[in-house]
XYZ file of C-alpha atoms in Angstrom:
266
model
C -42.808 -4.413 -19.333
C -44.391 -2.189 -22.173
C -47.643 -4.488 -21.984
C -48.052 -4.261 -18.013
C -47.181 -0.232 -18.199
C -50.181 -0.095 -21.070
C -52.483 -2.450 -18.407
C -51.775 -0.103 -15.361
C -52.545 3.109 -17.883
C -56.226 1.211 -18.330
C -56.844 0.874 -14.596
C -56.125 4.261 -14.273
C -57.763 5.752 -17.133
C -61.244 3.844 -15.275
C -60.294 5.178 -12.019
C -60.571 8.359 -13.147
C -63.489 8.138 -15.256
C -65.228 6.529 -12.370
C -64.649 9.526 -10.259
C -65.501 11.801 -12.602
C -68.575 10.575 -12.996
C -68.978 10.116 -9.182
C -67.893 13.798 -8.579
C -70.901 14.944 -11.298
C -73.634 11.950 -9.742
C -72.435 13.617 -6.451
C -72.462 17.148 -7.382
C -73.877 17.859 -10.131
C -72.903 21.465 -11.887
C -75.550 24.344 -11.578
C -73.518 27.277 -13.323
C -71.338 27.658 -16.605
C -68.377 27.926 -14.521
C -68.823 24.294 -13.112
C -69.157 22.944 -16.113
C -65.595 24.523 -17.311
C -64.393 23.238 -13.942
C -64.940 20.113 -14.879
C -62.381 20.185 -17.965
C -59.650 19.677 -14.890
C -60.527 15.501 -15.462
C -59.335 15.800 -19.086
C -55.492 16.342 -18.113
C -55.104 13.061 -16.437
C -57.259 11.282 -19.006
C -55.135 12.635 -21.790
C -51.697 11.803 -20.004
C -52.856 8.036 -19.548
C -54.099 8.521 -23.099
C -50.549 9.490 -24.270
C -48.775 7.210 -21.944
C -50.627 4.011 -23.565
C -49.948 5.224 -27.022
C -46.298 5.665 -26.309
C -46.454 1.999 -24.816
C -48.288 0.362 -27.695
C -45.983 1.972 -30.031
C -42.590 0.701 -28.048
C -44.368 -2.537 -27.399
C -44.789 -3.194 -31.203
C -41.739 -2.237 -31.703
C -39.761 -4.765 -29.282
C -42.657 -7.660 -29.595
C -40.484 -9.299 -32.122
C -37.455 -9.381 -31.237
C -36.484 -12.410 -28.799
C -34.904 -11.814 -25.493
C -32.287 -15.055 -24.638
C -31.348 -15.645 -20.876
C -27.765 -14.824 -20.645
C -24.952 -17.470 -20.707
C -22.671 -15.954 -18.012
C -23.112 -15.611 -14.521
C -23.960 -12.436 -12.568
C -20.497 -12.038 -10.669
C -18.717 -12.587 -14.125
C -20.358 -9.031 -15.919
C -17.877 -6.043 -16.189
C -20.850 -4.387 -17.400
C -24.667 -4.830 -17.433
C -28.081 -3.073 -17.889
C -30.331 -1.948 -14.964
C -34.349 -1.484 -16.013
C -36.869 -0.706 -13.908
C -39.898 -2.470 -14.451
C -43.307 -1.087 -14.378
C -45.347 -2.883 -11.517
C -47.392 -2.738 -8.293
C -44.078 -4.196 -6.448
C -40.432 -2.527 -7.524
C -38.142 -4.310 -9.387
C -35.493 -4.041 -11.445
C -34.524 -5.923 -14.670
C -30.915 -6.856 -15.319
C -29.123 -7.613 -18.676
C -25.780 -7.383 -20.727
C -25.609 -4.680 -22.985
C -26.213 -7.385 -26.236
C -29.720 -8.326 -24.543
C -29.312 -11.270 -23.092
C -31.831 -11.812 -19.635
C -29.411 -11.773 -16.631
C -32.006 -11.509 -13.778
C -33.682 -9.157 -11.345
C -33.647 -7.185 -8.211
C -36.525 -7.293 -5.989
C -37.814 -7.223 -2.788
C -38.108 -10.466 -0.933
C -39.762 -11.839 2.537
C -42.703 -9.020 1.979
C -45.755 -9.422 4.571
C -49.229 -8.676 3.466
C -48.727 -5.159 4.706
C -45.880 -4.374 3.145
C -47.231 -5.364 -0.114
C -49.825 -3.273 0.688
C -47.946 -0.391 1.322
C -45.599 -0.710 -1.463
C -48.679 -1.292 -3.722
C -49.704 2.165 -2.830
C -46.509 4.487 -3.134
C -42.680 3.419 -3.683
C -41.639 6.341 -0.907
C -42.281 3.349 1.632
C -39.021 1.748 0.122
C -37.362 4.490 2.233
C -39.342 4.741 5.178
C -39.496 0.334 6.028
C -36.793 -2.234 6.755
C -36.377 -4.076 3.482
C -34.956 -7.466 2.195
C -34.144 -7.924 -1.247
C -32.421 -10.382 -3.441
C -30.381 -10.550 -6.579
C -32.267 -13.264 -8.315
C -30.622 -14.899 -11.812
C -33.326 -15.793 -14.604
C -33.758 -19.279 -13.390
C -35.194 -17.648 -10.255
C -31.648 -18.324 -8.180
C -31.280 -16.265 -5.571
C -27.440 -15.246 -5.293
C -26.980 -12.677 -2.812
C -29.064 -10.709 -0.218
C -28.795 -7.601 1.352
C -31.286 -6.624 4.312
C -31.489 -2.336 4.895
C -32.453 -1.113 8.280
C -32.527 2.334 9.274
C -33.902 5.974 8.224
C -33.231 9.422 8.335
C -30.144 9.428 9.607
C -28.288 5.958 8.458
C -29.157 3.113 6.611
C -27.223 -0.013 7.060
C -26.988 -2.897 4.505
C -26.133 -6.377 5.939
C -25.281 -8.533 2.637
C -25.454 -12.081 2.203
C -24.474 -14.922 -0.152
C -25.968 -17.610 -1.936
C -25.291 -19.660 0.481
C -26.538 -16.747 3.284
C -23.158 -16.380 4.532
C -22.647 -12.783 6.073
C -20.277 -11.061 3.576
C -20.346 -7.621 4.041
C -22.043 -4.454 5.569
C -22.924 -0.976 3.933
C -23.297 2.358 6.072
C -24.841 5.132 3.865
C -25.602 8.933 5.626
C -28.793 9.360 5.020
C -29.200 12.449 5.587
C -27.126 14.202 2.969
C -28.372 11.510 0.480
C -30.363 13.936 -1.285
C -27.837 16.097 -2.898
C -24.665 13.866 -2.308
C -24.520 10.252 -1.376
C -22.234 8.814 1.209
C -21.433 5.586 2.699
C -18.751 2.939 3.262
C -18.632 -0.702 2.463
C -17.055 -3.207 4.558
C -16.196 -6.277 4.329
C -16.909 -10.007 6.683
C -14.624 -8.727 9.095
C -15.244 -5.210 9.296
C -12.629 -3.788 7.324
C -13.268 -0.758 5.036
C -13.150 -1.861 1.355
C -14.470 1.088 -0.513
C -15.591 4.270 0.187
C -18.947 5.327 -1.685
C -19.889 8.690 -3.033
C -22.353 9.376 -5.695
C -24.561 12.305 -6.755
C -27.983 12.547 -5.183
C -29.569 14.292 -8.008
C -28.377 12.411 -11.066
C -26.900 9.153 -9.751
C -23.638 9.681 -11.094
C -20.465 7.715 -9.283
C -17.023 6.577 -9.939
C -15.981 4.409 -7.152
C -12.251 3.629 -6.981
C -10.282 1.633 -3.718
C -7.162 2.490 -1.809
C -5.063 0.951 -4.664
C -6.898 3.437 -7.166
C -8.428 0.582 -8.781
C -11.994 1.214 -10.546
C -14.853 -0.915 -8.713
C -17.427 0.773 -10.934
C -18.561 2.950 -13.067
C -22.238 4.822 -14.048
C -23.163 7.926 -15.707
C -26.649 9.118 -16.068
C -27.980 9.628 -19.555
C -25.163 7.995 -21.358
C -26.113 4.491 -23.413
C -24.256 3.625 -25.837
C -26.374 4.260 -29.066
C -25.693 0.684 -30.742
C -27.982 -1.023 -27.843
C -30.966 1.159 -28.389
C -32.181 -1.071 -31.010
C -32.614 -3.636 -27.794
C -33.520 -0.959 -25.139
C -36.211 1.126 -26.978
C -37.325 3.367 -24.118
C -35.236 6.152 -22.387
C -35.065 4.594 -18.898
C -32.170 2.426 -19.498
C -28.778 2.571 -17.514
C -25.529 0.818 -18.163
C -23.081 0.236 -15.366
C -19.764 -0.829 -15.867
C -17.657 -3.597 -13.169
C -14.651 -4.354 -12.473
C -13.284 -8.218 -12.479
C -10.202 -7.684 -10.369
C -11.713 -8.066 -7.071
C -13.044 -11.423 -4.989
C -16.399 -12.986 -5.639
C -17.525 -11.820 -2.276
C -15.935 -8.357 -2.591
C -18.412 -8.241 -6.030
C -21.071 -9.242 -4.377
C -21.027 -6.957 -2.064
C -20.510 -3.971 -4.911
C -23.920 -5.525 -6.693
C -25.632 -5.161 -3.560
C -25.074 -1.354 -3.008
C -25.659 -0.331 -7.093
C -28.937 -2.482 -6.059
C -29.611 -0.510 -3.043
C -29.444 2.612 -4.667
C -30.929 1.907 -8.572
C -34.052 0.551 -5.834
C -33.686 4.019 -3.916
C -34.450 5.566 -7.774
C -37.510 3.854 -8.119
C -39.546 6.281 -5.897
C -38.473 9.134 -8.053
C-alpha cells in the first residue's frame, strides 16, 4: 500500500511539473510579479514530496514484516481492522487485529465508464448504483451487496456466497452528513437492527431489541499494542458480536462495509 501511495505521488508530481512547464511555455512571465506567481506550483510539489517521504519511511518500517493469511473465517471474527487502500479504484483491506490478512471489500461488476468515473473522483461512490463484494484472501466472494438510490434514500440488497438474498438495509441519505440513520431487515423483511452512527466521526454502537451489542466502533481508538503492525493512522478497529446467526452477521458486515466505503471519499 505504501509503495502504491509513493507511485501515485510520483505520477501526480510529474503531472504538476508538466502543468507548470506547459503554463510557462504558453504564457511566459513578463513581469517580476508574474515570476513570483509561479511559486504557486511549489505548494503542490512540496505536498507531494512530503507524501513520498512519509510513504517511503512507512514502507521501510513494515517491508520486513510478514503478513500471514488468516486461518479464520470472516464470519467467525469478533474484531476486524479496516484499512483504506490507496488506489485508483476504492477498496478496503480487512485484517485480524494481530495482523493476519482476512480479505477485502471492493466494487465489482464495473463497466468501463464506471471505472473511469471512479478513477477520477471517489465522490461517484455516492452517486452511482454499485455492487460490492467481500472477498477472502483466496478471492472467494462471501458477501455481496448492491447499492441503489441517492440523496433521499439509499437501499442495499444483501446476498450470501450462493447469491441468495439474505437482507436489506435502508438508509435516510439526506441526514447522513450529520446523523446516519437506517434500518437493517432480514430476508423475511423483519427489522433486525436499527442503525445509528455519527456522520462526522463515524462512531457507532448498535444494539438490538434484546440489548445485545452487534457492533461497536469509535474513531481514533486503536490499541497501542497493534501499532507495530499497522504503522499509519488510517486504521480502524471494529468489534463484532458472535451471538447472532451467520446470515445476520453477513448483513451486519455489509452495512459496515458500505459505511466505511462511503468514508473513502472523505
